[in-house]
Coordinates of C-alpha atoms and ligand atoms in Angstrom, one line a residue:
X10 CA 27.4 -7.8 4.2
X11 CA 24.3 -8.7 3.3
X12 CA 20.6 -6.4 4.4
X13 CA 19.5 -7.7 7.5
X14 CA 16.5 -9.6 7.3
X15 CA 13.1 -8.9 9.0
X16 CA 11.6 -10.3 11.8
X17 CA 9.1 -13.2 11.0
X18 CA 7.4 -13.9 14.2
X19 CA 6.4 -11.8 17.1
X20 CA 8.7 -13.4 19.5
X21 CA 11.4 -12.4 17.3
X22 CA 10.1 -8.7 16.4
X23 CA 9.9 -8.2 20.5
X24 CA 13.6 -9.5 21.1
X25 CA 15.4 -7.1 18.0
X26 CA 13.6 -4.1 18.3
X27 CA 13.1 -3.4 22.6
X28 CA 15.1 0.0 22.2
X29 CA 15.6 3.2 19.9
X30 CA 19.3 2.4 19.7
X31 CA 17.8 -1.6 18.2
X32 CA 15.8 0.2 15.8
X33 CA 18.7 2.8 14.4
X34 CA 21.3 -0.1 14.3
X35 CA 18.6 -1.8 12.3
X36 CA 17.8 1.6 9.8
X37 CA 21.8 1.5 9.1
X38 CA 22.3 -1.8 8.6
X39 CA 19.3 -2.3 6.2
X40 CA 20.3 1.2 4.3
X41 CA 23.8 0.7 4.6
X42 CA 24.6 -3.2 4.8
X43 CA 28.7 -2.2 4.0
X44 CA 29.2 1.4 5.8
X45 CA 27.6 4.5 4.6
X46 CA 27.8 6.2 1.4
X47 CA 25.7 8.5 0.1
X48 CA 24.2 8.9 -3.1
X49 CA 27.0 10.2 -4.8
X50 CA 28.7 7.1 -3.8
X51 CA 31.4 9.0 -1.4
X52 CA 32.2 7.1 1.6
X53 CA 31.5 9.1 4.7
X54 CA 32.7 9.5 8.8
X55 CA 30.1 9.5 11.6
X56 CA 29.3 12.2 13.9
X57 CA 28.6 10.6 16.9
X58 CA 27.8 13.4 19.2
X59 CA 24.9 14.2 16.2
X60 CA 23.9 10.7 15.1
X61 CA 24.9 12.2 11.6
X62 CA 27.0 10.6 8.7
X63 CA 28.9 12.8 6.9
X64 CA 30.7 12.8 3.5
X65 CA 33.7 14.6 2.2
X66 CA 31.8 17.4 0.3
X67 CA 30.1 18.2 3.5
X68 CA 26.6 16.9 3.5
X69 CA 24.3 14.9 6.6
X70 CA 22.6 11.7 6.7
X71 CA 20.5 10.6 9.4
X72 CA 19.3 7.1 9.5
X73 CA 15.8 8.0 8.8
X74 CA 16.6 10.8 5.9
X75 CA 14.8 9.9 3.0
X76 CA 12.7 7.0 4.4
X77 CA 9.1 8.2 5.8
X78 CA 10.0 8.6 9.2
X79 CA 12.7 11.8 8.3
X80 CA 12.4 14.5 10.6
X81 CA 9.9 12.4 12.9
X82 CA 9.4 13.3 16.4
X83 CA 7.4 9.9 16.7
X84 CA 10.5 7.4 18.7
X85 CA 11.5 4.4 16.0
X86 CA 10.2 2.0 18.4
X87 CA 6.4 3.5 17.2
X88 CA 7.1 3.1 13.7
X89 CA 8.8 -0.1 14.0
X90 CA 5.6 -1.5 15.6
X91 CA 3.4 0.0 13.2
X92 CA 4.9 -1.5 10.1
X93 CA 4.9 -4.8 12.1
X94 CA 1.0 -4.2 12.2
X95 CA 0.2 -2.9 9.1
X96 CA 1.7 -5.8 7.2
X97 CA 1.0 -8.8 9.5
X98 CA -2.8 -7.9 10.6
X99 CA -4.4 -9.0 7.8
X100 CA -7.7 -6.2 8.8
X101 CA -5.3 -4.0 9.0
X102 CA -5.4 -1.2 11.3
X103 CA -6.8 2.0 12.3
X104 CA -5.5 4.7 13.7
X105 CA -7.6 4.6 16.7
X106 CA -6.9 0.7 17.7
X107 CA -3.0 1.9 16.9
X108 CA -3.4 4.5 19.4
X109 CA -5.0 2.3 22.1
X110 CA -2.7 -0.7 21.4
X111 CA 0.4 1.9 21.7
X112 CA -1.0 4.1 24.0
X113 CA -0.5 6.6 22.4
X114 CA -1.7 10.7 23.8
X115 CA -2.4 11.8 20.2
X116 CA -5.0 10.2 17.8
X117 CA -2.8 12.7 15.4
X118 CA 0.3 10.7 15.5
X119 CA -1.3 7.6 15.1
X120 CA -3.2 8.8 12.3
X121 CA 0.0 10.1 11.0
X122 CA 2.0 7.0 10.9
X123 CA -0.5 5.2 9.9
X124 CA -1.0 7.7 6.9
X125 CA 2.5 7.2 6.2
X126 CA 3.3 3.8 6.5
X127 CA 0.5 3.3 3.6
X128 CA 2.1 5.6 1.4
X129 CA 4.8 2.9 1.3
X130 CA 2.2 0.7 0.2
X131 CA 2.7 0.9 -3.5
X132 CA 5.6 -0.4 -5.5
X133 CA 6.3 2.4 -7.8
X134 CA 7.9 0.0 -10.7
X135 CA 4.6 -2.1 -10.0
X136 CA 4.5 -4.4 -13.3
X137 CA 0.9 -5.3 -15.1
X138 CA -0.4 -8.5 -14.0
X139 CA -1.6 -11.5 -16.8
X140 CA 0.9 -12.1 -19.8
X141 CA 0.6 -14.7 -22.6
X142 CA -1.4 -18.4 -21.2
X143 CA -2.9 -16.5 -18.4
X144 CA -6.1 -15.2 -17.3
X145 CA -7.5 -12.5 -15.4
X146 CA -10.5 -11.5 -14.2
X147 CA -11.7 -7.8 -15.0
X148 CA -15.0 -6.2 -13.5
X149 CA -16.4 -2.8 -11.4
X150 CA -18.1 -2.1 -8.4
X151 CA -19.6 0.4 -7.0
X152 CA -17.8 1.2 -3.5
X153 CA -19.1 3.9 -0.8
X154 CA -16.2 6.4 -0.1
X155 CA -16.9 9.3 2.1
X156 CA -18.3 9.3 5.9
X157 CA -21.3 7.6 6.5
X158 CA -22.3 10.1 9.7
X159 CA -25.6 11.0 10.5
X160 CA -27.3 8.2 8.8
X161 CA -25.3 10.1 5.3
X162 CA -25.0 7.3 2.6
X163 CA -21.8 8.7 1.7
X164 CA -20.6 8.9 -2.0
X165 CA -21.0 5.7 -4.4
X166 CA -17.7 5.8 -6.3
X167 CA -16.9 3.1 -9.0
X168 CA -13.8 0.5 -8.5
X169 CA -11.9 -0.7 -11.6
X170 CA -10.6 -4.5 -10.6
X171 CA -8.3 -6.9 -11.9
X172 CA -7.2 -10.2 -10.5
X173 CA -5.3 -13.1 -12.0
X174 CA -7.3 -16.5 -11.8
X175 CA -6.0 -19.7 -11.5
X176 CA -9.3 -21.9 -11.3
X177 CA -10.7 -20.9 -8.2
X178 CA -7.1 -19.2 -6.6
X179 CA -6.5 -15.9 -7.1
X180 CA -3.1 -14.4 -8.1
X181 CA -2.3 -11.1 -8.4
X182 CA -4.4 -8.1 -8.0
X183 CA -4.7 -4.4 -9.3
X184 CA -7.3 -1.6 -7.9
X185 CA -8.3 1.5 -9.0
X186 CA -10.7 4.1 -8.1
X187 CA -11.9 5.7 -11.1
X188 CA -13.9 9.4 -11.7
X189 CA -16.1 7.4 -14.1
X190 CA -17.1 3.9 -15.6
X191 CA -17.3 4.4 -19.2
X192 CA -15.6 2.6 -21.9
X193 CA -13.0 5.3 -21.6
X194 CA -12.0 4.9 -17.8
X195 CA -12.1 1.0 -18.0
X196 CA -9.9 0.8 -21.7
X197 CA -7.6 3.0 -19.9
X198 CA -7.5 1.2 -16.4
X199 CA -7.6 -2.6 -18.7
X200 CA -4.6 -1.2 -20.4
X201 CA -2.5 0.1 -17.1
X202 CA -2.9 -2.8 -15.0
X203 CA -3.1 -6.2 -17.7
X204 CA -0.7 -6.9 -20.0
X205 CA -1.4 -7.7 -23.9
X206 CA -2.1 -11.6 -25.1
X207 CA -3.8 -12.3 -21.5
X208 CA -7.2 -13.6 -21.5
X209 CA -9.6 -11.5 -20.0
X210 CA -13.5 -12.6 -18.3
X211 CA -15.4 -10.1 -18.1
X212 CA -19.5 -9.7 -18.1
X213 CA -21.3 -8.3 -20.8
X214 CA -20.8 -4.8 -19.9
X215 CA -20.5 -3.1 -24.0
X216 CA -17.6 -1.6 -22.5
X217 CA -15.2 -4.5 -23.0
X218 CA -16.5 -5.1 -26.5
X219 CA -13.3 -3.3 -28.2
X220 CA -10.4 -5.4 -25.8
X221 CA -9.8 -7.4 -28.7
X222 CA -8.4 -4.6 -30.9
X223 CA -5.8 -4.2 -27.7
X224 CA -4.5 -7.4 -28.1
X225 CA -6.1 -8.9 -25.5
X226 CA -8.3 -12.5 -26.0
X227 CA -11.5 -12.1 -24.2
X228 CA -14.4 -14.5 -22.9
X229 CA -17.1 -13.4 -21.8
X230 CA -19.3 -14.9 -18.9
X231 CA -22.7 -15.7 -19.8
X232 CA -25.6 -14.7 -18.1
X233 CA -27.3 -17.6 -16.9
X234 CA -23.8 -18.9 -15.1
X235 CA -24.6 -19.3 -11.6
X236 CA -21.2 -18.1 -10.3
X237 CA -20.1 -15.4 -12.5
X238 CA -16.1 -14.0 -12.2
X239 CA -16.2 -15.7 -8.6
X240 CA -12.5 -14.6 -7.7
X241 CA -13.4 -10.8 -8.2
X242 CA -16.4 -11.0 -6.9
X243 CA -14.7 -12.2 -3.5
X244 CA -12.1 -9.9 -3.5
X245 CA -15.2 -7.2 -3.3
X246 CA -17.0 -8.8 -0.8
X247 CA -13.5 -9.0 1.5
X248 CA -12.5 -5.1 0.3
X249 CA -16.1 -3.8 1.8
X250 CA -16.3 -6.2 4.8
X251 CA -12.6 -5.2 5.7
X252 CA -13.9 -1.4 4.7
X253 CA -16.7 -1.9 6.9
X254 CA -14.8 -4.2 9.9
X255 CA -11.9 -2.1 10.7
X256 CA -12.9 1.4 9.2
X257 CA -16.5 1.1 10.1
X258 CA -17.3 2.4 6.8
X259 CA -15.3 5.9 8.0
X260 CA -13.3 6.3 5.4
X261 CA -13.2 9.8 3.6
X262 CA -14.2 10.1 0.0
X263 CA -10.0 12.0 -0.3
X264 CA -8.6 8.8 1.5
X265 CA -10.8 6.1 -0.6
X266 CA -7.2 5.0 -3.0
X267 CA -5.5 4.9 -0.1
X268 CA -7.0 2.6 1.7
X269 CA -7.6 0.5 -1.9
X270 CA -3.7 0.6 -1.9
X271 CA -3.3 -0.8 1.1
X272 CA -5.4 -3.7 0.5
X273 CA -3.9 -4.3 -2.8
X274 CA -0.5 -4.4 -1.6
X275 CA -1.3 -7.0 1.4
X276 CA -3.3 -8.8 -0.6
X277 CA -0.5 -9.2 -3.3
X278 CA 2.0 -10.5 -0.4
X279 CA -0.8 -12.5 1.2
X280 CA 1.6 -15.6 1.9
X281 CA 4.6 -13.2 2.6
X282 CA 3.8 -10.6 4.9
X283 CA 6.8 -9.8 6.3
X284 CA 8.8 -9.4 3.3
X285 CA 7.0 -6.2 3.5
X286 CA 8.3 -4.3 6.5
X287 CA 11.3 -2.5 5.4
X288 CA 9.3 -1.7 2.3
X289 CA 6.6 0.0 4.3
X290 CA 9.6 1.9 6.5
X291 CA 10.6 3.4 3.1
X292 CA 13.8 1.5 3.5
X293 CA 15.6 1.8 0.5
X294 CA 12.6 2.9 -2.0
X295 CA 13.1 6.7 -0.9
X296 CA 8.7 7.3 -0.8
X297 CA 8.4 10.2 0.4
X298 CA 4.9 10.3 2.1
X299 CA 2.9 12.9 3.2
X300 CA 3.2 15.4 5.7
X301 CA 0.5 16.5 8.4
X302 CA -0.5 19.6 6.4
X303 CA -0.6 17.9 3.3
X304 CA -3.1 15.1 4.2
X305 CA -5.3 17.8 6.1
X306 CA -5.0 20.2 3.4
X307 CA -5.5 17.3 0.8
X308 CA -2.7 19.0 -0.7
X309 CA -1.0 15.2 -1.0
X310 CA -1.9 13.3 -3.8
X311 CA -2.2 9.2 -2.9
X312 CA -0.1 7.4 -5.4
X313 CA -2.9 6.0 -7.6
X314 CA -5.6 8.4 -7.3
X315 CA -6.9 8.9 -10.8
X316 CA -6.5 12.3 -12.2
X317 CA -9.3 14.2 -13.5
Ligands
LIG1 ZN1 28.8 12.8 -1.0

């Protein structure tokens, strides 16, 4: 049997997933489209009593176990319509318009979710972007991470960009916060997210005078060009309006590549949102996410965050 597909409209999301029992059908048949087996391949027998599969040596499954939602407390239905959100509201959401829309008692668990469903926002065999006879766009910007309260500025920290151009179309794109913007931090980020023999625009920042000895061709926008790397340069301008929209510049200087992620990865299925909602779930790409304590602690470590 093949996965189940995901729901492309909202008419169809509200008629599959009304119940707990239409979301756990739904888990199974996405994790297990031919019975379960778990990951030693053994074919196991169902507990019903429990909920729990069960192979020979022993061991228990639940639907949820190694997706983000194991051990939840939150019902399925929640996180069902929070990856519904997440990937079809193109501003996204915060956890206090979650919490209202859901109505939800606890700002905590729709913080939570929210936390979690994002840490199934990056696609951990992510390939680079570019390749031989195309062209990306490479540049930085200075973003504000870090609450702007009591008329605060909040911290300046610098973005590393890159984004395929196609003429005036953008293709893929690749983010990164980064401790630092010297030659160092952007060779390493050029060389993490673009792949050799691409063309690269950049400005005249000195920094990208070496690319060439990467194996990279490079043109450089002049100066007096009126509309210098114009498909970067939008994808700021929508990153710190979205920042600013839905987030209201709130977002904490620990959060900052979080929030980068999740912009990156809706951007990068712009014309398939959908596509994206059992990857979200953690169906299937066992991300773990982070518990409560380790986002308040800031003992979890956002996939991306640079390390210093
Ligand atoms: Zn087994």
């Amino acid at each position: 049997m093949p996965r189940p597909d995901f729901p492309k409209t909202f008419p169809q999301f509200v008629l599959r997933f009304p119940t707990e029992a239409a979301c756990w059908n739904y888990l199974v048949q996405s994790r297990w489209p031919d019975g379960f087996v778990c990951p030693d391949g053994h074919r196991g027998g169902f507990i019903q009593t429990r909920k729990l599969f069960q192979c020979p040596d022993g061991k228990q499954w639940s639907a949820t176990s190694g997706t983000i939602m194991h051990r939840t407390k939150v019902p399925l239905t929640i996180w069902f319509w929070g990856a519904y959100l997440v990937t079809t509201d193109k501003r996204g959401m915060s956890a206090k318009g979650f919490q209202q829309q859901l109505g939800l008692s606890r700002y905590e668990t729709a913080y939570m979710v929210l936390q979690k469903l994002r840490a199934g926002m990056v696609n951990p065999e992510r390939g680079l972007i570019g390749g031989p006879g195309r062209t990306v766009e490479v540049d930085e910007a200075f973003i504000s991470g870090g609450r702007q309260a009591e008329g605060h500025k909040g911290v300046l920290q610098t973005l590393l960009a890159a984004v395929e151009v196609k003429g005036e179309t953008a293709g893929r794109l690749r983010m990164q916060i980064s401790p630092a913007k010297d030659t160092r931090a952007i060779l390493a980020f050029l060389r993490s997210a673009v792949e050799k023999e691409t063309t690269v625009i950049t400005d005249g920042n000195p920094a990208y005078k070496r690319i060439t000895s990467f194996g990279y061709d490079h043109a450089v926008e002049e100066e007096d060009v009126e509309y210098r790397l114009p498909v970067i340069h939008r994808v700021f301008s929508n990153l710190k309006t979205w920042l600013l929209g839905t987030h209201h510049g709130a977002v904490s200087h620990k959060h900052l590549q979080a929030y980068i992620n999740e912009y990156v990865f809706r951007f990068n299925r712009r014309s398939t949102p959908m596509a994206a909602f059992q990857t979200v779930l953690g169906i299937g790409s066992h991300v773990p996410g982070p518990t409560y304590d380790e986002l308040y602690s800031g003992a979890w470590v956002h996939p991306n965050r640079p390390q210093r």
